[in-house]
Every structure is written in structure tokens, then in C-alpha cells.
PDB file of C-alpha atoms in Angstrom:
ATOM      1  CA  UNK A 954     -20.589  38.941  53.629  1.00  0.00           C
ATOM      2  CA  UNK A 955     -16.735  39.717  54.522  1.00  0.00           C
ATOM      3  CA  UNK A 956     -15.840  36.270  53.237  1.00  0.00           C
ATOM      4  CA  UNK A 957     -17.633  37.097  49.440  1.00  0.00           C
ATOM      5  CA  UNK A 958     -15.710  40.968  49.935  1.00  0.00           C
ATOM      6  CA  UNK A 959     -12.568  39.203  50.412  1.00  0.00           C
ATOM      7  CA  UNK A 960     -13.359  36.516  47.184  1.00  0.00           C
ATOM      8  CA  UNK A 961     -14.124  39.999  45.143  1.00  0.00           C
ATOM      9  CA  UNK A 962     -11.250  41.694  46.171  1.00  0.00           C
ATOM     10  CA  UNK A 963      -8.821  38.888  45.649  1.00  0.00           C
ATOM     11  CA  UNK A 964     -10.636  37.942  42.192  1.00  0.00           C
ATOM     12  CA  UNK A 965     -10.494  41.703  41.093  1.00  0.00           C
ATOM     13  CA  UNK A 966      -6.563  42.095  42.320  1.00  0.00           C
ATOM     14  CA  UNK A 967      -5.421  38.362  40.580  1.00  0.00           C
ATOM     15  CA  UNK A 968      -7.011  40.213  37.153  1.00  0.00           C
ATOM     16  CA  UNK A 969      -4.992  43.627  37.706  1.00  0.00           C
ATOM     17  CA  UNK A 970      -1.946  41.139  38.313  1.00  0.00           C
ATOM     18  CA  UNK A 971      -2.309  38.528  35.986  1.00  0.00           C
ATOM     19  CA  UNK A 972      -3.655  41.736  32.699  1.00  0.00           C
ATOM     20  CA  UNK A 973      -0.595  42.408  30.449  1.00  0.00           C
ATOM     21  CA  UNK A 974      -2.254  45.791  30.598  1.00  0.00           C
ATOM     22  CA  UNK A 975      -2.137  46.717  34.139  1.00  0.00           C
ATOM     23  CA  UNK A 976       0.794  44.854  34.639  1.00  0.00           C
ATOM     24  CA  UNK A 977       2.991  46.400  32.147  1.00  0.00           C
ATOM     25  CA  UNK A 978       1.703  49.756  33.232  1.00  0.00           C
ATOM     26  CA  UNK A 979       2.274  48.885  36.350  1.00  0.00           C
ATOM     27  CA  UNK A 980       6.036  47.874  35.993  1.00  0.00           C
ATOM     28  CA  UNK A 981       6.618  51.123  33.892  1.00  0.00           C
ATOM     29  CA  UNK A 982       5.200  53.044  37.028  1.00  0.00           C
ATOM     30  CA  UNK A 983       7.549  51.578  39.147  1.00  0.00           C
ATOM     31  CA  UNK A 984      10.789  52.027  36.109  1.00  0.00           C
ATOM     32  CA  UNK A 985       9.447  56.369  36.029  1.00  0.00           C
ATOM     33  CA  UNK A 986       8.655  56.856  39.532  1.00  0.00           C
ATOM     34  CA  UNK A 987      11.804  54.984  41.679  1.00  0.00           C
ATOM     35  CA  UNK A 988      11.940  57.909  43.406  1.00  0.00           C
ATOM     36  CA  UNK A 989       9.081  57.580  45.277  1.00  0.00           C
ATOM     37  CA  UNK A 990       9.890  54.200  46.202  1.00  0.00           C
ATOM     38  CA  UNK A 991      13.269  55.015  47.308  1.00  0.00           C
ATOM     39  CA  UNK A 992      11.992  57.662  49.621  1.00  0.00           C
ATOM     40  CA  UNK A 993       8.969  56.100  50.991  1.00  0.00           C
ATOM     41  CA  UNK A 994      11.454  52.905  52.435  1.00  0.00           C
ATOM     42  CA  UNK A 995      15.101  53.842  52.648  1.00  0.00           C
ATOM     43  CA  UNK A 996      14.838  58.081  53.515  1.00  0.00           C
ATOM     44  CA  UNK A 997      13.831  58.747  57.036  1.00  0.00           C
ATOM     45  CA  UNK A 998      12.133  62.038  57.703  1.00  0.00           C
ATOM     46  CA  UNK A 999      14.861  62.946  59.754  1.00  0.00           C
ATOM     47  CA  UNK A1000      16.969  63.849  56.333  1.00  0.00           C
ATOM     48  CA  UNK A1001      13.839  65.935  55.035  1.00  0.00           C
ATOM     49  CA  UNK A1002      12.940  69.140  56.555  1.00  0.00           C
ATOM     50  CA  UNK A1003       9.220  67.568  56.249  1.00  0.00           C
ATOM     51  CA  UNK A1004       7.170  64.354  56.482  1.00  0.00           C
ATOM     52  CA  UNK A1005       7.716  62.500  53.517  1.00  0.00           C
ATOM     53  CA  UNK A1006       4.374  62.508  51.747  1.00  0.00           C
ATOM     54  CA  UNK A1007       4.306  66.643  51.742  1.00  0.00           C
ATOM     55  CA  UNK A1008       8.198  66.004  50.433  1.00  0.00           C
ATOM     56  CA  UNK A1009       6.779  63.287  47.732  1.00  0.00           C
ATOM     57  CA  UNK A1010       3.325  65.338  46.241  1.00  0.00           C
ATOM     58  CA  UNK A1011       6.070  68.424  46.413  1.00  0.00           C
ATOM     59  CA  UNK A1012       8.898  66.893  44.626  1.00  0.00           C
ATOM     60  CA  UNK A1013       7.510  64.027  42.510  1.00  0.00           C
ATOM     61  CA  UNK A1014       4.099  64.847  41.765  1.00  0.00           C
ATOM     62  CA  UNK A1015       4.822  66.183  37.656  1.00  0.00           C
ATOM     63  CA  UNK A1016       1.480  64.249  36.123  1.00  0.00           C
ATOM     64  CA  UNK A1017       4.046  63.446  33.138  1.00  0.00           C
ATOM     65  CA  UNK A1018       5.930  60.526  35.244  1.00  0.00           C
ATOM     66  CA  UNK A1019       2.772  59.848  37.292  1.00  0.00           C
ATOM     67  CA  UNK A1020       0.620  59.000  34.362  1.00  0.00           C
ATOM     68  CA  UNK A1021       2.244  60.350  30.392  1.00  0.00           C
ATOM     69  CA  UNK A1022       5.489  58.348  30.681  1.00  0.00           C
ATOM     70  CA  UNK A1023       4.261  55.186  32.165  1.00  0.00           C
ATOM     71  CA  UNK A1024       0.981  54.867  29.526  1.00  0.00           C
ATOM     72  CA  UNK A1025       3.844  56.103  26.809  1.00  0.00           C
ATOM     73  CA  UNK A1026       6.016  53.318  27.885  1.00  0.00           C
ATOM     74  CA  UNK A1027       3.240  50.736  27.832  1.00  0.00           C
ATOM     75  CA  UNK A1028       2.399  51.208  24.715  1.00  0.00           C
ATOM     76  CA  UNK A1029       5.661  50.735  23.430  1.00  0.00           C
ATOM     77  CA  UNK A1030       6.271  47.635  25.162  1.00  0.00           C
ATOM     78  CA  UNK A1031       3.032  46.443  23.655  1.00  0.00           C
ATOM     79  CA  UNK A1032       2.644  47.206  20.836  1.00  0.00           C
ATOM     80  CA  UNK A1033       6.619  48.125  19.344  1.00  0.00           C
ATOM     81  CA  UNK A1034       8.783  45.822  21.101  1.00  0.00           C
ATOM     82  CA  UNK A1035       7.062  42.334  20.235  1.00  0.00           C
ATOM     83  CA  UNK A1036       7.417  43.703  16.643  1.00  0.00           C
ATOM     84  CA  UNK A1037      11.174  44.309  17.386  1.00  0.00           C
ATOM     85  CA  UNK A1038      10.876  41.179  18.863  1.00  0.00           C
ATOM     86  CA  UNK A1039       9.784  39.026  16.292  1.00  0.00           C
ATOM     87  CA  UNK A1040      11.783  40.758  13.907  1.00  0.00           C
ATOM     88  CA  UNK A1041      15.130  39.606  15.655  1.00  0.00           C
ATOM     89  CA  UNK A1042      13.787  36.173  15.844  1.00  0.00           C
ATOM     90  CA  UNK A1043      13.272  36.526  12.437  1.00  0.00           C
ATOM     91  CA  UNK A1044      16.482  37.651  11.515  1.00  0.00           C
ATOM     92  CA  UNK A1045      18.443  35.451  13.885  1.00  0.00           C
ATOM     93  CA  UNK A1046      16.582  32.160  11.755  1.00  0.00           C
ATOM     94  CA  UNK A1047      17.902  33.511   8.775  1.00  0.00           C
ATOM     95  CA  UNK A1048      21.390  33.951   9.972  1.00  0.00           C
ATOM     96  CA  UNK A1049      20.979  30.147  11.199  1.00  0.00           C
ATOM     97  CA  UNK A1050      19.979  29.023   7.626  1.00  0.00           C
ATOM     98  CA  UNK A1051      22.585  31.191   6.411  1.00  0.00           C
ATOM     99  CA  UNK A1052      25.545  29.538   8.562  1.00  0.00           C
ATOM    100  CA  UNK A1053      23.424  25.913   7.841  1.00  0.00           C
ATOM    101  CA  UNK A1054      23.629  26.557   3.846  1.00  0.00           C
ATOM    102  CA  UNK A1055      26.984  27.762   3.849  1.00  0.00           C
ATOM    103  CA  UNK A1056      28.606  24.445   6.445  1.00  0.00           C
ATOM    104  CA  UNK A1057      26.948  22.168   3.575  1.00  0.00           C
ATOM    105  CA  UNK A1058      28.191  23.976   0.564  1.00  0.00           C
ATOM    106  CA  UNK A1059      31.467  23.668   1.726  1.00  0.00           C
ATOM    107  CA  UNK A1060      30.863  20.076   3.316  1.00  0.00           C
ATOM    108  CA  UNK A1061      29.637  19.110  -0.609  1.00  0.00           C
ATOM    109  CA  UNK A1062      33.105  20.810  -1.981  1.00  0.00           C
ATOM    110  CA  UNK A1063      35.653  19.121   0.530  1.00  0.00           C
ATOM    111  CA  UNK A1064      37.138  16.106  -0.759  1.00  0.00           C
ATOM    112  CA  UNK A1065      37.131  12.343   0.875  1.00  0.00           C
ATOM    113  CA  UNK A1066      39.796  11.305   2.330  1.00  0.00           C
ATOM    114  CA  UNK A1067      41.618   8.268   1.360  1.00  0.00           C
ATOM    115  CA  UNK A1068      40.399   6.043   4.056  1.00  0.00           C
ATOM    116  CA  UNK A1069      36.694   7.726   3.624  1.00  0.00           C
ATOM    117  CA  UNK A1070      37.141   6.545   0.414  1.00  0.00           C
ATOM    118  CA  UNK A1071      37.673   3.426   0.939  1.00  0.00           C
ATOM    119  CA  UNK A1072      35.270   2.740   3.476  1.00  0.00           C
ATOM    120  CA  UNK A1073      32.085   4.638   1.790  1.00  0.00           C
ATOM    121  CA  UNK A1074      33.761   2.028  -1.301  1.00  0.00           C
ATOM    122  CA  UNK A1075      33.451  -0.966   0.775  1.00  0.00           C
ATOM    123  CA  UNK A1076      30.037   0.125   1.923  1.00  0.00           C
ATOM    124  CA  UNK A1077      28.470   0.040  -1.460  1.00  0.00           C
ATOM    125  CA  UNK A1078      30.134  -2.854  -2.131  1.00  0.00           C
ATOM    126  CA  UNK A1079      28.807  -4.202   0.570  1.00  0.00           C
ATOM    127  CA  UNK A1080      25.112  -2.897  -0.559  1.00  0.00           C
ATOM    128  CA  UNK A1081      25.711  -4.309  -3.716  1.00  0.00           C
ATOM    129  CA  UNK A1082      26.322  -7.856  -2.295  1.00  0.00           C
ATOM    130  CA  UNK A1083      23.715  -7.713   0.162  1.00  0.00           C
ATOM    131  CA  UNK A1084      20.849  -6.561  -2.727  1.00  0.00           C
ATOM    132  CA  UNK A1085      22.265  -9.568  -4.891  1.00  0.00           C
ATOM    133  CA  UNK A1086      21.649 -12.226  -2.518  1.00  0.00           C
ATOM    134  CA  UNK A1087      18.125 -10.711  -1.536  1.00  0.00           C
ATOM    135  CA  UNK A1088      17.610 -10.509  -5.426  1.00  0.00           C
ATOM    136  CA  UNK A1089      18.578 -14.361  -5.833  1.00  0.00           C
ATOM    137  CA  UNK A1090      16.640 -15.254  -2.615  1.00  0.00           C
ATOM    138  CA  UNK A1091      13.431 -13.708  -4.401  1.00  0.00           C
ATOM    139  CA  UNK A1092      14.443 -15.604  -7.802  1.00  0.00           C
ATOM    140  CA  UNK A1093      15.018 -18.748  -6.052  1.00  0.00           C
ATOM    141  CA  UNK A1094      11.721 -18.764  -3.975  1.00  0.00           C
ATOM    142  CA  UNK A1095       9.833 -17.710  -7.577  1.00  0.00           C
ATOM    143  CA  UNK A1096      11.148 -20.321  -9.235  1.00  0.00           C
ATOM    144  CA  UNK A1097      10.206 -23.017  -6.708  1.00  0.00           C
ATOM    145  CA  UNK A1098       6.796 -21.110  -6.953  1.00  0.00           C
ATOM    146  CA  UNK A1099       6.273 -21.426 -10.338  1.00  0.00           C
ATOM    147  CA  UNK A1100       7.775 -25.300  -9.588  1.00  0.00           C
ATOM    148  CA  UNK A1101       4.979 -26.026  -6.952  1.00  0.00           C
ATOM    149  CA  UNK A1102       2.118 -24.048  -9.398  1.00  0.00           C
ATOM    150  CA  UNK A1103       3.080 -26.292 -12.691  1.00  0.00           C
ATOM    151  CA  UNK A1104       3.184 -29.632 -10.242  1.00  0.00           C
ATOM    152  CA  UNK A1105       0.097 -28.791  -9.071  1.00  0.00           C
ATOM    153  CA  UNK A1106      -1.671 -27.203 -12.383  1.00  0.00           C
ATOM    154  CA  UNK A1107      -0.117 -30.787 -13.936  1.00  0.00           C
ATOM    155  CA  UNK A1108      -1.352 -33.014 -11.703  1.00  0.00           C
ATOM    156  CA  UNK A1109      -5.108 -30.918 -12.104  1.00  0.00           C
ATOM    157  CA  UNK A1110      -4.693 -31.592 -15.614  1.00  0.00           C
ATOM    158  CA  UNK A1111      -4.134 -35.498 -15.577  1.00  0.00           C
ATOM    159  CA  UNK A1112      -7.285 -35.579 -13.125  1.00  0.00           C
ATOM    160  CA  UNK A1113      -9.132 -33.954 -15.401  1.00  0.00           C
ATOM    161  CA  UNK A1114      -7.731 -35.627 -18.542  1.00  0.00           C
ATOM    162  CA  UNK A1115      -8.870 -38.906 -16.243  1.00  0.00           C
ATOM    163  CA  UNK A1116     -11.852 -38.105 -15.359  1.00  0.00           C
ATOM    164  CA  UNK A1117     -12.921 -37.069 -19.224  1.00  0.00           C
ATOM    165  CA  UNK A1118     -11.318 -39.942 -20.389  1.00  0.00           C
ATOM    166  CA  UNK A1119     -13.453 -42.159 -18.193  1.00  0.00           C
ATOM    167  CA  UNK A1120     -16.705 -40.277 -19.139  1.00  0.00           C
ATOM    168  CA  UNK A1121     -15.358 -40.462 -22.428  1.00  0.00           C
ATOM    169  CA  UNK A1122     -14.725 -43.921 -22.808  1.00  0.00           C
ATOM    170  CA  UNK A1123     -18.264 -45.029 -20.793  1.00  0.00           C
ATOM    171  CA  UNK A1124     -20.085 -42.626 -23.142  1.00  0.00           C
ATOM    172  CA  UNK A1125     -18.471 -44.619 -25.977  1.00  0.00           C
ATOM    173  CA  UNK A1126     -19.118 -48.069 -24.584  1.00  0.00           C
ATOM    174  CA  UNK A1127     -22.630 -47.168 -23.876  1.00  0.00           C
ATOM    175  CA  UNK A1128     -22.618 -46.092 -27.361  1.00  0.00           C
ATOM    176  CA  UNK A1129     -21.477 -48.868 -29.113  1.00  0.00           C
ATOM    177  CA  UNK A1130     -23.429 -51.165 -26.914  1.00  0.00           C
ATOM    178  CA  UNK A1131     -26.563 -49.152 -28.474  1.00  0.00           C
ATOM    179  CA  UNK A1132     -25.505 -49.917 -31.840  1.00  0.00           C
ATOM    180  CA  UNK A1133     -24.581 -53.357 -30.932  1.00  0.00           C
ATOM    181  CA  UNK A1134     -28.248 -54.119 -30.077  1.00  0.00           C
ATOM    182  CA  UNK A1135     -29.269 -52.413 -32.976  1.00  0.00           C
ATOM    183  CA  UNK A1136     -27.659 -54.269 -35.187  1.00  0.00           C
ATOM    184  CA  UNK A1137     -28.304 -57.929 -33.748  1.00  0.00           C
ATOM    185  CA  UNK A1138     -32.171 -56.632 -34.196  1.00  0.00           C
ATOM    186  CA  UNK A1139     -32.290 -55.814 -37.251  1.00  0.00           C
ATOM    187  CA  UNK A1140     -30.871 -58.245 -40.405  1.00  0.00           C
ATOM    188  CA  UNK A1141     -30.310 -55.856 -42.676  1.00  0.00           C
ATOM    189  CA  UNK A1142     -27.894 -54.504 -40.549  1.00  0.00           C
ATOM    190  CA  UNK A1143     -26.424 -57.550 -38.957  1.00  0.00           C
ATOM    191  CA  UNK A1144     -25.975 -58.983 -43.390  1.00  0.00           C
ATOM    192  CA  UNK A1145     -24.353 -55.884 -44.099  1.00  0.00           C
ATOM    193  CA  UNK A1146     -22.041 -56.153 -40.761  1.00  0.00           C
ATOM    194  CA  UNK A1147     -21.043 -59.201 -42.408  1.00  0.00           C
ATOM    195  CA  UNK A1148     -20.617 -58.127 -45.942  1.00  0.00           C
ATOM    196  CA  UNK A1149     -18.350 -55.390 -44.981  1.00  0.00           C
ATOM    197  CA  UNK A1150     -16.072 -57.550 -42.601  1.00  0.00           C
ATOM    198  CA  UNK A1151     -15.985 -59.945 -45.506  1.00  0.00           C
ATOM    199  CA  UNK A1152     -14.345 -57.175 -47.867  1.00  0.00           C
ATOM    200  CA  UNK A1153     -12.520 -55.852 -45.121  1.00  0.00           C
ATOM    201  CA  UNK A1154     -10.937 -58.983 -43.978  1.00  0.00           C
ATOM    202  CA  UNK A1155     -10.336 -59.995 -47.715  1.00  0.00           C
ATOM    203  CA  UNK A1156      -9.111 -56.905 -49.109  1.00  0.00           C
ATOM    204  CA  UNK A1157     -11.541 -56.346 -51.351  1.00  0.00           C
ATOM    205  CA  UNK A1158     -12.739 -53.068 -53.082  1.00  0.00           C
ATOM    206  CA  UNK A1159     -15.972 -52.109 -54.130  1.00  0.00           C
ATOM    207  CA  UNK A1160     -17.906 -52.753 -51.744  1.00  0.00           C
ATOM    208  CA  UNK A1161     -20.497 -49.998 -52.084  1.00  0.00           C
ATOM    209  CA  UNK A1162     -21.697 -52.075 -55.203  1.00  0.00           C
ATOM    210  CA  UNK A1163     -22.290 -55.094 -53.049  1.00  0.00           C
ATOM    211  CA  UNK A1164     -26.203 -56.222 -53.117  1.00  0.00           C
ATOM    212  CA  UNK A1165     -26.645 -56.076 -49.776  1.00  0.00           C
ATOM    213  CA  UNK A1166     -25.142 -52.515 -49.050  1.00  0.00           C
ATOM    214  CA  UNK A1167     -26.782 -49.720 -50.358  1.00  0.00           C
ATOM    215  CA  UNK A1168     -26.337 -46.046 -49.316  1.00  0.00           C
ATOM    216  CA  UNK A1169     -28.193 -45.650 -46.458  1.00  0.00           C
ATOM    217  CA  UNK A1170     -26.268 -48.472 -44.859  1.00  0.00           C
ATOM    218  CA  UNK A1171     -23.449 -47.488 -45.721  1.00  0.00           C
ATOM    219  CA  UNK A1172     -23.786 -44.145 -44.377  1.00  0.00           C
ATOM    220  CA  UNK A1173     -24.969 -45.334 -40.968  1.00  0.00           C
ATOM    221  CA  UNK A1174     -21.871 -47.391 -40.247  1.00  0.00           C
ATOM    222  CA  UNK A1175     -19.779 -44.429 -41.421  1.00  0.00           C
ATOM    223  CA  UNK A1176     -21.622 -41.792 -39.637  1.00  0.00           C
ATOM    224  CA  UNK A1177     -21.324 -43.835 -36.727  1.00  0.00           C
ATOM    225  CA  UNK A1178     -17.595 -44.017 -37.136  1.00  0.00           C
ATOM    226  CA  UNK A1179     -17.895 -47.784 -37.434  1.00  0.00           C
ATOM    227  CA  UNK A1180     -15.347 -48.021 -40.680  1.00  0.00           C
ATOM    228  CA  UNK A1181     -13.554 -45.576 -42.719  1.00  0.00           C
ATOM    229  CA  UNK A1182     -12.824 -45.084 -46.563  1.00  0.00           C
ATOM    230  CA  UNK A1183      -9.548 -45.832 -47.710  1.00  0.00           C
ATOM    231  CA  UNK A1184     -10.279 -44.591 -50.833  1.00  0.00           C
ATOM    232  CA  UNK A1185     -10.930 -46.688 -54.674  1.00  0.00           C
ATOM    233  CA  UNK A1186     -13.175 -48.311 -53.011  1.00  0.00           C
ATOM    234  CA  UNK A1187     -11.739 -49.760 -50.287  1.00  0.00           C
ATOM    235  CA  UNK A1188     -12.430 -49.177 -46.472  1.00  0.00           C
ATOM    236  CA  UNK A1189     -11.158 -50.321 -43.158  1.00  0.00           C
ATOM    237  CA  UNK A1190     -12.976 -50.749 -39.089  1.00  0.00           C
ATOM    238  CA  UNK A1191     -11.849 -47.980 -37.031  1.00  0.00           C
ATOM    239  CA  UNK A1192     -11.238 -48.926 -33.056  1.00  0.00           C
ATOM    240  CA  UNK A1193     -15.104 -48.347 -32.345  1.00  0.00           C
ATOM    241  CA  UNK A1194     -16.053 -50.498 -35.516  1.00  0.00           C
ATOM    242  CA  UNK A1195     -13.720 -53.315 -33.953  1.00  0.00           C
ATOM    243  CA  UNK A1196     -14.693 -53.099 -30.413  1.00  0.00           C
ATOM    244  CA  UNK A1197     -18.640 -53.904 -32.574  1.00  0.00           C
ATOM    245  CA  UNK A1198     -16.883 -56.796 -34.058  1.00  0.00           C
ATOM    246  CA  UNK A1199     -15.686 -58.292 -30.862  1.00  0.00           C
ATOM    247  CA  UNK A1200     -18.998 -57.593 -29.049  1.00  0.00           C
ATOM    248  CA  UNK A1201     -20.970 -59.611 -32.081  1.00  0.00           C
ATOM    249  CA  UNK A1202     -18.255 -62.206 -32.243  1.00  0.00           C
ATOM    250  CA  UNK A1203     -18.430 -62.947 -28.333  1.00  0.00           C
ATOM    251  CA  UNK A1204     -22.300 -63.343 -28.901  1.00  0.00           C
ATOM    252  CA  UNK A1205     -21.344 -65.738 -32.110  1.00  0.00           C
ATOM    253  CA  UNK A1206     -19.508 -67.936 -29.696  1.00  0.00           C
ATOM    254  CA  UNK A1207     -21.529 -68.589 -26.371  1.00  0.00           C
TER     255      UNK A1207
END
């Protein structure tokens, strides 16, 4: 029970102590009433014609420095002095922007000295020169970009202009090889194969009034890019027509 007396009475005194309240009361007790102090330690009763509390409650016991003047004070130290305060903080930032604005005003006005000059010269220069050669480091590596994009978009290009080509040509072949067949089946065709390479080979015009070429035969071996009109009459085998002609003349000789 003394132990949790103790805890209450050190919990309630570390609040008193540690309250701006009480302890800015407190301190303004202390700055009104010295007095007291100084008697109660440094007089002895010897100087007194009495015992020094009867002196004290006679001589110092005015209610307006035992309680008016110290709760007066606190207030004012509360309340009117962090206002004060803040209000020289405030003024003393101002005066610091004040000086700050002024020392660059008159830093901007003052003129470079010769060897300023030159140096803050030789430092753009220097800027300049160092921005050109990143600039031309940047170009260069672009360009040899661009170099490595077109190699590689050109060598895309020839795969795929192979690779079409091949389809192309096998589509062709398998083509022509169809109308090869057709052609050794059937003897209409295979006379009029013969009629045209004769007028062809000979020069000849006319041959659309040939007996053995009429107009549906002659517009299958045209459709079928097989020959091609000249004009007046006369026509020539294109390369597909030819590549016929060899297949037919390779059968001829076996």
C-alpha cells in the first residue's frame, strides 16, 4: 500500500513538473516571491526580532504576489510572449530574405572579371564540344542502326523474293505440265499446237483464218498465256508457251 502511495505521489508530482501550466506558474512564484526564498535559507533568526515564518506571513504575505502577480505573469508568458515570439521569428526571416535578395541583386549587377571571363568562356566552349561529340556519337550509332535494319530488312526481302519465286516457278511448272497433258490428249489441241508453231516459226500472219484454229482454240492458248498477238495478224510463244514446246518436243524425240 506505501509502495502504490509512493507510485501516486511521484506520478501526480512528474505531471505538476512536467504541465507548462504549473510549471510556468510555478517559476513566476519563485520570480514575485524571492523574498521568501532568500529569508527562509540565507537570514538566520538571529537578524529578526522573530522566528522567520511569523517574520514571512507578516512581511510577505500581500495575496497580490502570493497568487495575482504570478497567475498575471503566467498568462502572459502563455499566451503573449509565444505571439511575440513568433512574431520576431517572423520578422527576423524576412530580414534574412531581405539581406538574401539584396547579395543577389547586386551579385547579378557586378561585372566578370577578365579572367572569369575567360574561364566561364572556355567552359561553354568546352560544353559546346563535349554536346557535339555526344551528338555525332548518337548520329554515328543511328546510322549504323539504320545500316544493320536495311541489311537485315534486305536480306528478308531476297528470302522472301526466293521463296515466292520458287512457289512461283513450281506453281508454273505444275501448270504447264497440266496443259502439256492436255494437249498430247486431245488432237485438236495437239494440230493446232502445230499449226501455230508452223506460223510462228515461219513468220506468217493470219493465222486465226487457219482451218484448224478457230476461236475457242485460239483463246485457250492465249488465255493460258501460251502465245501472244503481235498484232496484223501475227503472234509469237511467250516463255511459258516455249517451255510447252520443249516439253512436246522432248516427247517427239524419245
Amino acid at each position: 500500500m506505501i509502495s502504490d502511495l509512493r507510485k501516486s505521489i511521484n506520478s501526480i508530482l512528474y505531471q505538476r513538473v512536467t504541465s507548462p501550466l504549473f510549471g510556468t506558474f510555478t517559476f513566476a512564484w519563485l520570480v514575485w516571491n524571492w523574498k521568501i526564498l532568500y529569508t527562509t535559507f540565507f537570514i538566520d533568526e538571529d537578524k529578526i526580532d522573530k522566528n522567520k515564518i511569523d517574520y514571512i506571513v507578516e512581511n510577505f504575505s500581500d495575496p497580490k504576489f502570493l497568487i495575482w502577480y504570478p497567475l498575471l505573469s503566467t498568462l502572459i508568458l502563455l499566451t503573449v510572449i509565444p505571439f511575440i515570439s513568433n512574431g520576431a521569428y517572423w520578422l527576423s526571416l524576412k530580414f534574412e530574405k531581405w539581406r538574401v535578395d539584396n547579395k543577389n541583386a547586386i551579385e547579378k549587377k557586378q561585372l566578370l572579371t577578365l579572367e572569369q571571363s575567360i574561364q566561364l568562356r572556355e567552359q561553354i566552349i568546352d560544353s559546346e564540344r563535349k554536346f557535339d561529340s555526344l551528338l555525332q556519337n548518337k548520329n554515328d550509332e543511328i546510322k549504323q542502326l539504320k545500316g544493320i535494319i536495311e541489311q537485315m530488312e534486305s536480306v528478308k526481302k531476297s528470302e522472301t523474293d526466293f521463296n515466292d519465286k520458287g512457289s512461283k516457278t513450281e506453281d508454273e511448272e505444275q501448270e504447264i505440265i497440266g496443259i502439256f497433258n492436255k494437249v498430247k490428249e486431245n488432237p485438236k489441241l495437239k494440230t493446232a499446237r502445230n499449226t501455230i508453231n508452223f506460223f510462228i516459226q515461219g513468220g506468217y500472219s493470219g493465222l486465226s483464218k487457219d482451218e484448224n484454229i478457230n476461236s475457242q482454240i485460239l483463246s485457250y492458248f492465249e488465255s493460258n498465256d501460251l502465245i501472244q498477238h503481235l498484232g496484223k495478224g501475227m503472234y509469237e510463244w511467250t516463255e511459258k508457251g516455249k517451255r510447252l514446246n520443249q516439253l512436246i518436243n522432248d516427247l517427239e524425240f524419245e
